[in-house]
Amino acid sequence: MSQSPLNIAVLGVGKIGSTIAFQLSQIGNHNITGIARPKSKRLEQLRQHDGIINTKNQKAQITTLDTLNPQIPYDLIIVTLLGHQAEPLLPTLQQSSAKCILFMFNAFTPEHLINTIGQEKPAFGMSFFQANLKPDGRLESKITGPGTQKTVLSDPRWVKLFTSSGLPAEFEPNMPLWLRCHTPMTIALETTMAKGYRRGSGVSWGEAMDTANGIRDCFALIRKLGHEVYPKGKRRVDACPKWIIAFGFWFLSRLKSLRELFVTGTPECDAIIDAMAEVAEEAGLQKEAERVRALKPVRDDPQKAKHG
């Protein structure tokens, strides 16, 4: 028996949000509203196309808005903005009549979202498919196959929703801790790719070792804050010899496609590092906070530097 169509809003219709909205609309046959930033290029593209068009010229019909109306009782709001972009919208989300709000971004303190929105509505997730928006707004996505893995979600209802819409997903029972322990890897990847992009050929071995040391420092902070490193894959990374971790990032930084994909993540990385350091300072872990803040990448615009 097929699932009845749901009324779903996707807040943030970039490459990730567009992929989710496209699949939920075209494959899942749900009623989708895409909410893009007012006066943005993406909003203009969505309105011009009257929906989302992919590179195969397939179209997903969605309603396009530039603001979230808290009076609309959506069955689900999926937030695919970056954490620092979503923060100013939390008061509106708190007032929303939606039944559930699914946050799908990196967060070191997901309990902040729970405390702000309330215990009942929040759910969490993280996607791992590959997606890109062409200059004309057409969507290119790779959801399955080599280099992809299932989306992880905190609510079995949304696992079923995503899977039935062609977005393979799996249930994660401890999503807040999963997210907290994922942030060291996010910081490592984004800072490494930003450095490699500036050089145009990848990072040096010394920079790769700095990345490995940074991951170790972040996991150490998580443990000092009273949490375990989770899940077991992260524990293996934490226990792995640092030279092996360094080699992995040294090698990845030499892949031009990855450098170009993650170079724009510096603002997100800065926000995560700030949140992590603030929590450390509140816990009286000043030295740990300083080590975390030292991980921040150079703040100049990498697009102005030599790139590869």
GROMACS .gro file of C-alpha atoms in nm:
model
  308
    1MET     CA    1   0.000   0.000   0.000
    2SER     CA    2   0.151   0.332  -0.109
    3GLN     CA    3   0.196   0.618   0.134
    4SER     CA    4  -0.059   0.899   0.118
    5PRO     CA    5   0.089   1.223  -0.022
    6LEU     CA    6   0.238   1.448   0.244
    7ASN     CA    7   0.254   1.827   0.248
    8ILE     CA    8   0.628   1.895   0.281
    9ALA     CA    9   0.832   2.216   0.283
   10VAL     CA   10   1.203   2.212   0.197
   11LEU     CA   11   1.375   2.512   0.355
   12GLY     CA   12   1.686   2.571   0.147
   13VAL     CA   13   1.670   2.464  -0.217
   14GLY     CA   14   2.038   2.441  -0.303
   15LYS     CA   15   2.195   2.124  -0.437
   16ILE     CA   16   2.099   1.907  -0.138
   17GLY     CA   17   1.754   2.055  -0.082
   18SER     CA   18   1.680   2.043  -0.455
   19THR     CA   19   1.773   1.675  -0.473
   20ILE     CA   20   1.548   1.590  -0.180
   21ALA     CA   21   1.262   1.802  -0.314
   22PHE     CA   22   1.298   1.652  -0.662
   23GLN     CA   23   1.285   1.293  -0.536
   24LEU     CA   24   0.999   1.354  -0.293
   25SER     CA   25   0.795   1.520  -0.566
   26GLN     CA   26   0.868   1.312  -0.874
   27ILE     CA   27   0.922   0.967  -0.721
   28GLY     CA   28   0.732   0.998  -0.393
   29ASN     CA   29   0.442   1.202  -0.541
   30HIS     CA   30   0.431   1.428  -0.236
   31ASN     CA   31   0.324   1.793  -0.236
   32ILE     CA   32   0.647   1.992  -0.210
   33THR     CA   33   0.706   2.358  -0.133
   34GLY     CA   34   1.058   2.484  -0.192
   35ILE     CA   35   1.160   2.791   0.008
   36ALA     CA   36   1.455   2.987  -0.131
   37ARG     CA   37   1.618   3.307  -0.011
   38PRO     CA   38   1.431   3.623  -0.118
   39LYS     CA   39   1.569   3.787  -0.436
   40SER     CA   40   1.822   3.506  -0.480
   41LYS     CA   41   1.936   3.362  -0.811
   42ARG     CA   42   1.806   3.021  -0.704
   43LEU     CA   43   1.459   3.160  -0.635
   44GLU     CA   44   1.456   3.316  -0.981
   45GLN     CA   45   1.563   2.986  -1.141
   46LEU     CA   46   1.294   2.786  -0.962
   47ARG     CA   47   1.025   3.031  -1.066
   48GLN     CA   48   1.151   3.045  -1.423
   49HIS     CA   49   1.151   2.664  -1.449
   50ASP     CA   50   0.825   2.635  -1.255
   51GLY     CA   51   0.991   2.366  -1.047
   52ILE     CA   52   1.318   2.173  -1.044
   53ILE     CA   53   1.472   2.051  -1.370
   54ASN     CA   54   1.760   1.804  -1.375
   55THR     CA   55   2.031   1.755  -1.636
   56LYS     CA   56   1.818   1.480  -1.798
   57ASN     CA   57   1.547   1.743  -1.855
   58GLN     CA   58   1.318   1.569  -1.607
   59LYS     CA   59   1.101   1.806  -1.408
   60ALA     CA   60   0.964   1.797  -1.055
   61GLN     CA   61   0.669   2.026  -0.997
   62ILE     CA   62   0.699   2.219  -0.671
   63THR     CA   63   0.552   2.533  -0.520
   64THR     CA   64   0.818   2.801  -0.480
   65LEU     CA   65   0.812   3.059  -0.200
   66ASP     CA   66   1.064   3.306  -0.059
   67THR     CA   67   0.954   3.284   0.305
   68LEU     CA   68   0.828   3.018   0.543
   69ASN     CA   69   0.470   3.080   0.653
   70PRO     CA   70   0.443   2.948   1.011
   71GLN     CA   71   0.065   2.925   0.978
   72ILE     CA   72   0.078   2.645   0.718
   73PRO     CA   73   0.043   2.306   0.893
   74TYR     CA   74   0.301   2.114   0.693
   75ASP     CA   75   0.337   1.746   0.770
   76LEU     CA   76   0.712   1.799   0.759
   77ILE     CA   77   0.963   2.081   0.714
   78ILE     CA   78   1.306   1.968   0.594
   79VAL     CA   79   1.579   2.221   0.674
   80THR     CA   80   1.878   2.178   0.441
   81LEU     CA   81   2.040   2.515   0.508
   82LEU     CA   82   2.376   2.521   0.681
   83GLY     CA   83   2.357   2.554   1.056
   84HIS     CA   84   2.468   2.919   1.069
   85GLN     CA   85   2.214   3.002   0.797
   86ALA     CA   86   1.931   2.829   0.982
   87GLU     CA   87   1.997   2.999   1.317
   88PRO     CA   88   1.814   3.327   1.232
   89LEU     CA   89   1.511   3.125   1.119
   90LEU     CA   90   1.470   2.930   1.442
   91PRO     CA   91   1.208   3.172   1.588
   92THR     CA   92   0.992   3.120   1.278
   93LEU     CA   93   1.040   2.744   1.297
   94GLN     CA   94   0.949   2.755   1.666
   95GLN     CA   95   0.619   2.921   1.576
   96SER     CA   96   0.549   2.687   1.287
   97SER     CA   97   0.235   2.476   1.280
   98ALA     CA   98   0.429   2.194   1.113
   99LYS     CA   99   0.403   1.850   1.270
  100CYS     CA  100   0.776   1.781   1.247
  101ILE     CA  101   1.094   1.971   1.158
  102LEU     CA  102   1.380   1.765   1.015
  103PHE     CA  103   1.718   1.936   1.051
  104MET     CA  104   1.969   1.806   0.796
  105PHE     CA  105   2.294   1.990   0.861
  106ASN     CA  106   2.610   1.958   1.068
  107ALA     CA  107   2.560   2.056   1.432
  108PHE     CA  108   2.791   2.022   1.731
  109THR     CA  109   2.511   2.119   1.972
  110PRO     CA  110   2.189   1.964   1.834
  111GLU     CA  111   2.035   1.996   2.180
  112HIS     CA  112   2.027   2.373   2.114
  113LEU     CA  113   1.779   2.305   1.833
  114ILE     CA  114   1.573   2.078   2.057
  115ASN     CA  115   1.565   2.337   2.335
  116THR     CA  116   1.466   2.611   2.091
  117ILE     CA  117   1.199   2.426   1.893
  118GLY     CA  118   1.073   2.198   2.170
  119GLN     CA  119   1.110   1.829   2.247
  120GLU     CA  120   0.830   1.701   2.026
  121LYS     CA  121   0.895   1.837   1.676
  122PRO     CA  122   1.267   1.810   1.592
  123ALA     CA  123   1.420   1.523   1.399
  124PHE     CA  124   1.771   1.500   1.259
  125GLY     CA  125   1.942   1.361   0.954
  126MET     CA  126   2.245   1.375   0.729
  127SER     CA  127   2.262   1.306   0.357
  128PHE     CA  128   2.561   1.165   0.171
  129PHE     CA  129   2.454   1.169  -0.193
  130GLN     CA  130   2.645   1.385  -0.440
  131ALA     CA  131   2.470   1.679  -0.605
  132ASN     CA  132   2.550   1.989  -0.803
  133LEU     CA  133   2.359   2.279  -0.957
  134LYS     CA  134   2.461   2.387  -1.305
  135PRO     CA  135   2.488   2.763  -1.375
  136ASP     CA  136   2.143   2.756  -1.536
  137GLY     CA  137   1.993   2.592  -1.227
  138ARG     CA  138   1.963   2.238  -1.360
  139LEU     CA  139   2.021   1.968  -1.099
  140GLU     CA  140   2.278   1.692  -1.129
  141SER     CA  141   2.265   1.422  -0.861
  142LYS     CA  142   2.430   1.090  -0.788
  143ILE     CA  143   2.224   0.915  -0.523
  144THR     CA  144   2.344   0.555  -0.549
  145GLY     CA  145   2.656   0.381  -0.669
  146PRO     CA  146   3.028   0.407  -0.583
  147GLY     CA  147   3.114   0.694  -0.352
  148THR     CA  148   2.765   0.721  -0.203
  149GLN     CA  149   2.608   0.591   0.117
  150LYS     CA  150   2.266   0.593   0.275
  151THR     CA  151   2.117   0.901   0.436
  152VAL     CA  152   2.096   0.860   0.814
  153LEU     CA  153   1.778   0.973   0.992
  154SER     CA  154   1.659   0.981   1.352
  155ASP     CA  155   1.296   0.888   1.281
  156PRO     CA  156   1.183   0.562   1.115
  157ARG     CA  157   0.893   0.750   0.953
  158TRP     CA  158   1.132   0.960   0.751
  159VAL     CA  159   1.350   0.661   0.667
  160LYS     CA  160   1.042   0.511   0.501
  161LEU     CA  161   0.960   0.843   0.332
  162PHE     CA  162   1.309   0.888   0.187
  163THR     CA  163   1.352   0.526   0.083
  164SER     CA  164   1.016   0.516  -0.094
  165SER     CA  165   1.118   0.831  -0.282
  166GLY     CA  166   1.439   0.686  -0.419
  167LEU     CA  167   1.665   0.822  -0.144
  168PRO     CA  168   1.817   0.520   0.036
  169ALA     CA  169   1.814   0.584   0.410
  170GLU     CA  170   1.872   0.408   0.739
  171PHE     CA  171   1.766   0.466   1.099
  172GLU     CA  172   2.017   0.610   1.346
  173PRO     CA  173   1.895   0.579   1.708
  174ASN     CA  174   2.140   0.831   1.855
  175MET     CA  175   2.143   1.102   1.592
  176PRO     CA  176   2.240   1.395   1.822
  177LEU     CA  177   2.559   1.218   1.931
  178TRP     CA  178   2.618   1.099   1.575
  179LEU     CA  179   2.605   1.462   1.456
  180ARG     CA  180   2.832   1.585   1.735
  181CYS     CA  181   3.094   1.324   1.648
  182HIS     CA  182   3.063   1.392   1.275
  183THR     CA  183   3.173   1.754   1.309
  184PRO     CA  184   3.547   1.675   1.350
  185MET     CA  185   3.540   1.503   1.011
  186THR     CA  186   3.352   1.795   0.856
  187ILE     CA  187   3.609   2.041   0.990
  188ALA     CA  188   3.896   1.824   0.869
  189LEU     CA  189   3.756   1.782   0.519
  190GLU     CA  190   3.657   2.144   0.465
  191THR     CA  191   3.978   2.297   0.603
  192THR     CA  192   4.194   2.053   0.408
  193MET     CA  193   4.013   2.117   0.080
  194ALA     CA  194   4.029   2.495   0.131
  195LYS     CA  195   4.407   2.476   0.180
  196GLY     CA  196   4.448   2.246  -0.120
  197TYR     CA  197   4.234   2.472  -0.336
  198ARG     CA  198   4.452   2.771  -0.257
  199ARG     CA  199   4.764   2.579  -0.350
  200GLY     CA  200   4.602   2.431  -0.660
  201SER     CA  201   4.750   2.085  -0.609
  202GLY     CA  202   4.661   1.956  -0.264
  203VAL     CA  203   4.797   2.005   0.086
  204SER     CA  204   5.151   1.944   0.207
  205TRP     CA  205   5.233   1.650   0.432
  206GLY     CA  206   5.272   1.889   0.726
  207GLU     CA  207   4.925   2.031   0.664
  208ALA     CA  208   4.783   1.680   0.640
  209MET     CA  209   4.940   1.596   0.977
  210ASP     CA  210   4.784   1.915   1.118
  211THR     CA  211   4.448   1.780   1.000
  212ALA     CA  212   4.508   1.446   1.172
  213ASN     CA  213   4.608   1.622   1.495
  214GLY     CA  214   4.299   1.841   1.471
  215ILE     CA  215   4.070   1.539   1.444
  216ARG     CA  216   4.236   1.387   1.750
  217ASP     CA  217   4.194   1.714   1.945
  218CYS     CA  218   3.824   1.737   1.855
  219PHE     CA  219   3.750   1.380   1.960
  220ALA     CA  220   3.943   1.438   2.283
  221LEU     CA  221   3.724   1.742   2.353
  222ILE     CA  222   3.408   1.539   2.291
  223ARG     CA  223   3.522   1.282   2.548
  224LYS     CA  224   3.614   1.552   2.802
  225LEU     CA  225   3.263   1.693   2.762
  226GLY     CA  226   3.132   1.357   2.882
  227HIS     CA  227   3.038   1.195   2.551
  228GLU     CA  228   3.165   0.881   2.387
  229VAL     CA  229   3.306   0.890   2.036
  230TYR     CA  230   3.026   0.744   1.822
  231PRO     CA  231   2.963   0.534   1.618
  232LYS     CA  232   3.229   0.265   1.597
  233GLY     CA  233   3.358   0.397   1.265
  234LYS     CA  234   3.452   0.724   1.435
  235ARG     CA  235   3.614   0.532   1.720
  236ARG     CA  236   3.829   0.352   1.465
  237VAL     CA  237   3.935   0.686   1.318
  238ASP     CA  238   4.017   0.817   1.666
  239ALA     CA  239   4.230   0.511   1.742
  240CYS     CA  240   4.400   0.498   1.402
  241PRO     CA  241   4.768   0.603   1.376
  242LYS     CA  242   4.778   0.969   1.282
  243TRP     CA  243   4.999   0.914   0.979
  244ILE     CA  244   4.729   0.695   0.823
  245ILE     CA  245   4.466   0.966   0.873
  246ALA     CA  246   4.709   1.225   0.739
  247PHE     CA  247   4.777   1.017   0.429
  248GLY     CA  248   4.403   0.986   0.362
  249PHE     CA  249   4.350   1.362   0.365
  250TRP     CA  250   4.677   1.425   0.178
  251PHE     CA  251   4.550   1.197  -0.099
  252LEU     CA  252   4.194   1.332  -0.104
  253SER     CA  253   4.318   1.689  -0.133
  254ARG     CA  254   4.476   1.596  -0.466
  255LEU     CA  255   4.137   1.522  -0.619
  256LYS     CA  256   4.034   1.838  -0.800
  257SER     CA  257   3.664   1.751  -0.784
  258LEU     CA  258   3.675   1.732  -0.403
  259ARG     CA  259   3.871   2.056  -0.370
  260GLU     CA  260   3.611   2.238  -0.579
  261LEU     CA  261   3.320   2.069  -0.400
  262PHE     CA  262   3.424   2.155  -0.045
  263VAL     CA  263   3.611   2.485  -0.087
  264THR     CA  264   3.291   2.683  -0.026
  265GLY     CA  265   3.246   2.522   0.316
  266THR     CA  266   3.468   2.767   0.506
  267PRO     CA  267   3.178   2.968   0.662
  268GLU     CA  268   3.015   2.647   0.785
  269CYS     CA  269   3.347   2.524   0.919
  270ASP     CA  270   3.406   2.852   1.104
  271ALA     CA  271   3.060   2.832   1.263
  272ILE     CA  272   3.113   2.473   1.378
  273ILE     CA  273   3.454   2.556   1.524
  274ASP     CA  274   3.310   2.858   1.707
  275ALA     CA  275   3.028   2.646   1.853
  276MET     CA  276   3.272   2.377   1.961
  277ALA     CA  277   3.508   2.629   2.123
  278GLU     CA  278   3.223   2.805   2.305
  279VAL     CA  279   3.106   2.478   2.457
  280ALA     CA  280   3.463   2.401   2.565
  281GLU     CA  281   3.499   2.743   2.727
  282GLU     CA  282   3.168   2.705   2.910
  283ALA     CA  283   3.299   2.375   3.048
  284GLY     CA  284   3.621   2.541   3.167
  285LEU     CA  285   3.831   2.371   2.899
  286GLN     CA  286   4.020   2.680   2.784
  287LYS     CA  287   4.322   2.499   2.637
  288GLU     CA  288   4.096   2.268   2.440
  289ALA     CA  289   3.900   2.568   2.312
  290GLU     CA  290   4.222   2.732   2.193
  291ARG     CA  291   4.326   2.416   2.009
  292VAL     CA  292   3.990   2.399   1.835
  293ARG     CA  293   3.995   2.767   1.734
  294ALA     CA  294   4.342   2.714   1.586
  295LEU     CA  295   4.183   2.482   1.330
  296LYS     CA  296   4.009   2.768   1.152
  297PRO     CA  297   4.116   2.802   0.790
  298VAL     CA  298   4.253   3.127   0.650
  299ARG     CA  299   3.959   3.365   0.608
  300ASP     CA  300   4.047   3.522   0.273
  301ASP     CA  301   3.831   3.427  -0.026
  302PRO     CA  302   3.980   3.110  -0.178
  303GLN     CA  303   3.817   3.196  -0.511
  304LYS     CA  304   4.066   3.484  -0.541
  305ALA     CA  305   4.360   3.252  -0.496
  306LYS     CA  306   4.512   3.010  -0.744
  307HIS     CA  307   4.280   2.717  -0.778
  308GLY     CA  308   4.272   2.375  -0.930
   0.00000   0.00000   0.00000
